[in-house]
XYZ file of C-alpha atoms in Angstrom:
431
model
C -7.884 -9.641 28.790
C -5.203 -6.954 28.494
C -5.812 -3.877 30.608
C -5.396 -1.631 27.550
C -8.167 -3.487 25.711
C -10.391 -3.417 28.770
C -9.927 0.344 29.047
C -10.831 0.864 25.387
C -13.930 -1.261 25.792
C -14.994 0.898 28.702
C -14.333 3.990 26.589
C -16.567 2.629 23.832
C -19.298 1.795 26.320
C -19.239 5.269 27.879
C -19.295 6.865 24.445
C -22.322 4.766 23.463
C -24.351 6.075 26.398
C -23.940 9.616 25.044
C -23.962 8.888 21.297
C -27.294 7.069 21.334
C -28.944 10.188 22.797
C -27.939 12.333 19.810
C -30.817 12.653 17.318
C -30.508 10.758 14.042
C -30.389 13.960 11.981
C -27.580 15.357 14.132
C -25.542 12.167 13.738
C -25.854 12.484 9.969
C -23.893 15.742 9.967
C -20.765 13.906 11.096
C -20.915 11.626 8.066
C -21.127 14.581 5.704
C -17.858 15.830 7.205
C -16.336 12.361 6.931
C -17.150 12.312 3.209
C -15.369 15.666 2.779
C -12.214 14.366 4.429
C -12.187 11.195 2.343
C -12.494 13.130 -0.917
C -9.966 15.796 0.023
C -7.305 13.207 0.903
C -8.234 10.347 -1.390
C -4.761 10.167 -2.914
C -3.074 9.887 0.498
C -5.500 7.223 1.696
C -5.257 5.373 -1.610
C -1.491 5.212 -1.234
C -1.897 3.577 2.176
C -4.025 0.835 0.619
C -1.518 0.279 -2.188
C 1.412 0.132 0.233
C -0.326 -2.390 2.471
C -1.866 -4.837 -0.001
C -0.440 -3.918 -3.443
C -3.722 -2.843 -5.019
C -3.180 -0.713 -8.157
C -3.313 2.918 -7.070
C -6.150 3.839 -9.442
C -8.305 1.145 -7.837
C -7.232 2.236 -4.340
C -8.264 5.836 -5.004
C -11.556 4.583 -6.486
C -12.122 2.662 -3.242
C -11.805 5.877 -1.242
C -14.183 7.675 -3.587
C -16.720 4.894 -3.090
C -16.365 5.289 0.682
C -17.129 8.994 0.349
C -20.205 8.218 -1.748
C -21.429 5.859 0.971
C -20.977 8.546 3.622
C -22.948 11.014 1.495
C -25.746 8.495 1.109
C -26.164 7.948 4.834
C -25.688 11.649 5.596
C -28.855 12.264 3.577
C -30.725 9.025 4.282
C -34.309 8.821 5.437
C -34.673 8.135 9.142
C -36.181 4.669 8.976
C -35.504 4.195 12.704
C -37.968 6.765 13.969
C -40.792 5.349 16.143
C -43.519 3.597 14.166
C -47.120 4.093 15.197
C -49.211 0.941 14.777
C -52.998 1.195 14.661
C -54.564 -0.862 17.473
C -57.344 -0.357 20.023
C -54.780 1.100 22.465
C -54.018 4.789 22.891
C -50.286 4.108 22.705
C -49.090 1.499 20.222
C -45.582 2.053 18.909
C -42.444 0.232 17.813
C -39.140 1.863 18.716
C -35.740 0.914 17.253
C -32.992 1.064 19.851
C -29.247 0.649 19.211
C -27.622 -2.387 20.797
C -24.365 -0.861 22.047
C -20.769 -1.571 21.036
C -20.420 -3.654 17.867
C -17.229 -5.457 16.871
C -16.256 -5.443 13.194
C -13.746 -8.027 11.978
C -12.697 -6.810 8.553
C -10.426 -8.144 5.751
C -7.477 -6.771 3.824
C -8.815 -6.818 0.251
C -10.780 -3.548 0.563
C -9.189 -2.048 3.696
C -11.193 1.187 3.793
C -14.403 0.152 2.002
C -15.176 -2.959 4.055
C -14.660 -1.103 7.332
C -16.637 1.966 6.239
C -19.413 -0.196 4.792
C -19.874 -1.860 8.174
C -19.215 1.082 10.457
C -21.226 3.926 8.954
C -24.777 2.493 9.115
C -23.959 0.809 12.434
C -22.852 4.102 13.991
C -25.667 6.108 12.384
C -28.116 3.711 14.054
C -26.719 4.873 17.411
C -24.128 2.198 18.153
C -20.403 2.557 18.703
C -17.904 0.472 16.752
C -14.672 -1.365 17.435
C -12.683 -2.404 14.359
C -10.397 -5.414 14.335
C -8.585 -5.067 11.019
C -6.452 -7.564 9.116
C -2.839 -7.771 10.256
C -1.469 -6.317 6.998
C -3.843 -3.332 7.158
C -3.093 -1.856 10.556
C -2.202 1.551 9.125
C -5.560 1.602 7.335
C -7.271 0.815 10.629
C -5.383 3.513 12.540
C -6.066 6.041 9.782
C -9.774 5.280 9.837
C -9.927 6.009 13.572
C -8.011 9.244 12.997
C -10.360 10.521 10.298
C -13.485 9.645 12.312
C -12.054 11.752 15.109
C -11.063 14.502 12.640
C -14.672 14.546 11.393
C -15.765 15.404 14.928
C -17.139 12.064 16.124
C -16.851 11.862 19.922
C -13.899 9.860 21.246
C -14.784 6.189 21.474
C -17.458 6.100 18.756
C -14.981 4.450 16.366
C -11.957 2.624 17.758
C -9.376 0.446 16.036
C -8.016 -2.427 18.135
C -4.827 -4.255 17.228
C -5.613 -7.725 18.553
C -4.759 -11.270 17.515
C -7.176 -13.861 16.142
C -6.968 -15.709 19.460
C -8.245 -12.621 21.279
C -11.329 -12.210 19.070
C -13.249 -14.943 20.884
C -12.562 -13.272 24.227
C -13.702 -9.944 22.786
C -16.998 -11.360 21.499
C -17.681 -12.957 24.884
C -17.161 -9.647 26.712
C -20.344 -8.126 28.110
C -19.706 -4.751 26.455
C -19.703 -6.253 22.941
C -23.340 -6.570 21.820
C -22.868 -7.829 18.266
C -20.289 -8.679 15.638
C -19.951 -8.222 11.895
C -17.450 -10.226 9.849
C -16.378 -9.967 6.255
C -14.095 -12.891 5.527
C -13.811 -16.538 4.635
C -16.359 -19.260 5.258
C -14.005 -20.836 7.816
C -13.713 -17.565 9.729
C -17.482 -17.081 9.517
C -18.176 -20.425 11.125
C -15.834 -19.646 14.018
C -17.318 -16.189 14.573
C -20.883 -17.506 14.357
C -20.094 -20.296 16.834
C -18.611 -17.875 19.343
C -21.404 -15.351 18.866
C -24.000 -18.081 19.277
C -22.470 -19.324 22.504
C -22.698 -15.799 23.873
C -26.105 -14.966 22.350
C -24.713 -12.100 20.276
C -26.190 -10.911 16.995
C -23.867 -11.306 13.998
C -23.763 -10.351 10.330
C -21.603 -12.507 8.059
C -20.445 -11.559 4.577
C -18.410 -14.562 3.511
C -16.887 -16.066 0.397
C -18.346 -16.508 -3.029
C -17.874 -18.508 -6.201
C -20.071 -16.389 -8.381
C -21.341 -17.523 -11.748
C -20.967 -15.458 -14.915
C -23.546 -16.989 -17.252
C -23.200 -16.380 -20.989
C -26.352 -17.248 -22.951
C -26.331 -18.014 -26.664
C -27.819 -14.590 -27.503
C -25.397 -12.550 -25.344
C -23.294 -9.692 -26.675
C -20.061 -11.681 -26.589
C -17.675 -8.770 -27.052
C -19.172 -6.829 -24.167
C -19.494 -9.953 -22.025
C -15.858 -10.964 -22.539
C -14.536 -7.496 -21.715
C -16.545 -7.427 -18.505
C -15.642 -11.027 -17.701
C -11.970 -10.096 -17.529
C -12.722 -7.067 -15.349
C -15.043 -9.100 -13.136
C -12.427 -11.792 -12.569
C -9.191 -9.768 -12.465
C -10.069 -6.482 -10.774
C -8.199 -6.245 -7.456
C -6.080 -9.143 -8.783
C -9.094 -11.423 -8.397
C -9.068 -11.002 -4.618
C -12.739 -10.113 -4.309
C -15.584 -12.070 -2.764
C -18.023 -10.993 -5.499
C -15.578 -11.499 -8.363
C -16.824 -13.494 -11.342
C -15.203 -16.890 -10.791
C -17.188 -19.546 -12.674
C -17.877 -18.767 -16.336
C -20.807 -20.891 -17.476
C -21.185 -20.661 -21.244
C -23.814 -21.962 -23.663
C -22.140 -24.551 -25.863
C -23.256 -22.772 -29.067
C -21.079 -19.764 -28.215
C -18.464 -21.504 -26.075
C -15.581 -21.320 -28.553
C -16.386 -17.780 -29.678
C -16.648 -16.463 -26.117
C -13.509 -18.288 -25.013
C -11.518 -16.768 -27.863
C -12.560 -13.288 -26.717
C -11.998 -14.106 -23.042
C -8.447 -15.265 -23.742
C -7.777 -12.113 -25.717
C -8.901 -9.961 -22.789
C -7.109 -11.996 -20.107
C -3.801 -11.640 -21.947
C -4.054 -7.856 -21.655
C -3.485 -8.106 -17.896
C 0.209 -7.980 -17.056
C 1.771 -7.249 -13.675
C 2.858 -3.653 -13.258
C 3.976 -1.290 -10.537
C 0.912 -0.798 -8.305
C 1.962 2.806 -7.633
C 1.717 3.634 -11.351
C -1.676 5.129 -12.211
C -1.643 3.216 -15.532
C -1.371 -0.182 -13.804
C -4.562 -2.270 -13.615
C -3.035 -5.549 -12.394
C -0.316 -6.343 -9.862
C 0.846 -9.012 -7.434
C -1.400 -10.649 -4.868
C -1.410 -9.208 -1.361
C 0.783 -11.896 0.242
C 3.013 -14.790 -0.788
C 1.055 -17.336 1.256
C -2.129 -16.392 -0.615
C -0.342 -17.018 -3.893
C 0.824 -20.383 -2.556
C -2.765 -21.325 -1.706
C -4.012 -20.412 -5.172
C -1.220 -22.381 -6.859
C -2.072 -25.465 -4.767
C -5.731 -25.207 -5.795
C -4.683 -24.908 -9.437
C -2.545 -28.045 -9.222
C -5.291 -29.943 -7.388
C -7.763 -29.035 -10.120
C -5.409 -30.319 -12.830
C -4.707 -33.529 -10.920
C -8.453 -34.193 -10.739
C -9.289 -33.795 -14.407
C -9.410 -30.080 -15.153
C -7.596 -28.804 -18.234
C -5.842 -25.487 -18.545
C -6.904 -23.226 -21.374
C -4.540 -20.509 -20.202
C -1.935 -21.734 -17.692
C -1.618 -19.972 -14.364
C 2.014 -18.915 -14.604
C 3.810 -17.756 -11.462
C 6.360 -15.066 -12.242
C 7.264 -13.774 -8.768
C 6.736 -14.618 -5.098
C 3.156 -13.325 -5.152
C 2.587 -12.644 -8.834
C 0.906 -14.583 -11.657
C -0.055 -14.272 -15.238
C -3.834 -14.907 -15.130
C -5.024 -18.445 -15.810
C -8.180 -20.165 -17.077
C -9.246 -23.738 -16.272
C -11.792 -25.852 -18.130
C -13.506 -27.723 -15.313
C -14.916 -31.211 -15.119
C -17.991 -32.058 -13.067
C -16.364 -34.168 -10.340
C -13.475 -31.871 -9.507
C -13.119 -31.006 -5.771
C -12.123 -27.448 -6.668
C -15.695 -26.885 -7.874
C -16.621 -26.539 -4.194
C -13.866 -24.048 -3.335
C -13.416 -20.320 -3.746
C -10.468 -19.286 -5.917
C -9.253 -16.004 -4.461
C -6.901 -14.733 -7.136
C -6.395 -14.411 -10.918
C -7.693 -17.828 -11.944
C -10.998 -18.449 -13.742
C -13.034 -21.642 -14.195
C -15.102 -22.276 -17.339
C -17.995 -24.690 -17.919
C -20.369 -25.313 -20.817
C -24.056 -26.212 -20.954
C -26.523 -27.234 -23.644
C -29.542 -25.245 -22.434
C -30.553 -22.411 -20.142
C -31.769 -24.980 -17.636
C -28.377 -26.678 -17.618
C -26.570 -23.343 -17.252
C -28.805 -22.579 -14.270
C -28.186 -25.989 -12.700
C -24.415 -25.584 -12.958
C -24.628 -22.081 -11.484
C -26.681 -23.242 -8.504
C -24.528 -26.326 -7.918
C -22.369 -24.628 -5.315
C -22.397 -24.094 -1.576
C -21.975 -20.344 -2.160
C -24.609 -17.764 -3.046
C -23.283 -14.219 -3.151
C -23.756 -12.515 -6.518
C -24.373 -14.102 -9.912
C -24.279 -12.393 -13.298
C -26.216 -13.327 -16.451
C -25.619 -12.074 -19.994
C -28.495 -12.222 -22.445
C -30.424 -10.025 -24.863
C -33.776 -11.609 -24.036
C -35.946 -10.133 -21.267
C -37.821 -13.369 -20.469
C -34.561 -15.293 -20.285
C -33.083 -12.666 -17.950
C -36.112 -12.957 -15.665
C -35.849 -16.761 -15.714
C -32.309 -16.584 -14.348
C -33.036 -13.694 -11.973
C -35.896 -15.600 -10.345
C -34.104 -18.946 -10.108
C -30.480 -18.170 -9.287
C -29.676 -18.838 -5.618
C -27.756 -15.751 -4.568
C -28.091 -12.469 -2.740
C -27.668 -10.489 -5.963
C -28.350 -11.200 -9.627
C -26.789 -8.779 -12.108
C -28.082 -8.624 -15.677
C -25.605 -7.692 -18.398
C -23.156 -6.269 -15.886
C -20.656 -7.611 -13.396
C -21.752 -7.904 -9.788
C -20.754 -4.956 -7.627
C -22.147 -3.468 -4.454
C -24.281 -0.321 -4.601
C -24.833 1.680 -1.420
C -28.493 2.228 -2.372
C -29.260 -1.501 -2.477
C -29.032 -4.271 0.131
C -25.975 -6.478 -0.096
C -25.556 -9.941 1.374
C -25.424 -13.630 0.561
C -27.281 -16.889 0.883
C -26.147 -20.441 1.637
C -22.497 -20.528 2.767
C -21.929 -16.939 1.653
C -23.356 -15.767 4.955
C -26.371 -13.890 6.260
C -27.428 -10.410 7.222
C -27.626 -7.195 5.233
C -25.094 -4.500 4.501
C -25.702 -1.232 2.614
C -28.988 0.545 1.846
C -31.522 1.601 4.479
C -31.949 -2.056 5.429
C -28.475 -2.053 6.999
C -29.676 0.427 9.627
C -31.877 -2.313 11.105
C -29.122 -4.914 11.636
C -27.839 -3.765 15.037
C -30.957 -2.352 16.645
C -33.578 -4.012 18.797
C -37.302 -3.475 18.317
C -39.165 -2.375 21.440
C -42.950 -2.486 21.540
C -44.679 0.194 23.634
C -48.392 -0.372 24.168
C -51.083 0.800 26.582
C -53.513 3.552 27.594
C -53.164 6.832 29.448
């Protein structure tokens, strides 16, 4: 391991020894300051995101605002990590929650500030220190995050950004100073991280891919559903793990909904991401566009039909596309990470549910209906970490976020996230 990395690891370890001694309520004050910095400079930070991964500037600034909201939430959160007294026959009977140490976060490029903040804030508030390994196209975002943590007054070493290669991640996880790892990324990356963490008996949290269903029942408000369907699929140019990707429509409203969906999809045209009026731009990298185009062609070669062709108009840019899928298509088992939707039809609610659950992923499904009993039927039977009713799936800092099946495991956001990287110590006896 490089000497520079070794030195930073030691810095993080030394910082942890001091940081964990600071009371929970005192730690919270740092996050209030962090929120102030994020809001005051949201335009500057938003421009960094747009420069690095081409996100429309309005969405980049909104990402920073969401980060500030998260910091506010944890700055005022209940201390759920205080010692718990358990009634037993002993004079002392308590459960304490102790931070693990230095936690490695391997974060993606699609939400460069939000994904890192979402992982780091509850992890640090719980008493740990954090090392961020950011995506290679988001190194300025990573450096800036370390700078603003330090500007907010966090002690040196509480939050560090490491510029390391993928090959060095395994060595990092194996290092004795690293006590856990959190990854937001692809299923392939998740398997590698989990394997390495398992070999070294390290706790990990995995937020992986999704192929989320957007279910349109026969009694849905089709106008509202179609408008939100386009937003759910095309926001951030479709490069979102919880984007609506599979549109599963009751056959009685299939044609009507599809007409409205097409109308809304055609409103999205590539613009200058630095223009505040732009809501759609190129994908983050050319190789990602190549991957999406290959998946599109594979789908067509295996029986899918295009309703709206995926038209490539630049190295990394497309006009959005829509595919009508057949049941035996291999692309049904893949995540489409870009501006391409898949549509299916079903004859009954039970068939819509079966199609939705017929996937290896389970992140966040959405159902559109005007009937309460029908909504509950889907909510109770959909296999995913989140079920959204008459709205697109999006994370909310107040609620736990995570997936099932191949979408990963572990919890981010809410008070539950504070428990991910702590150990429970039982203290029992008499004096």
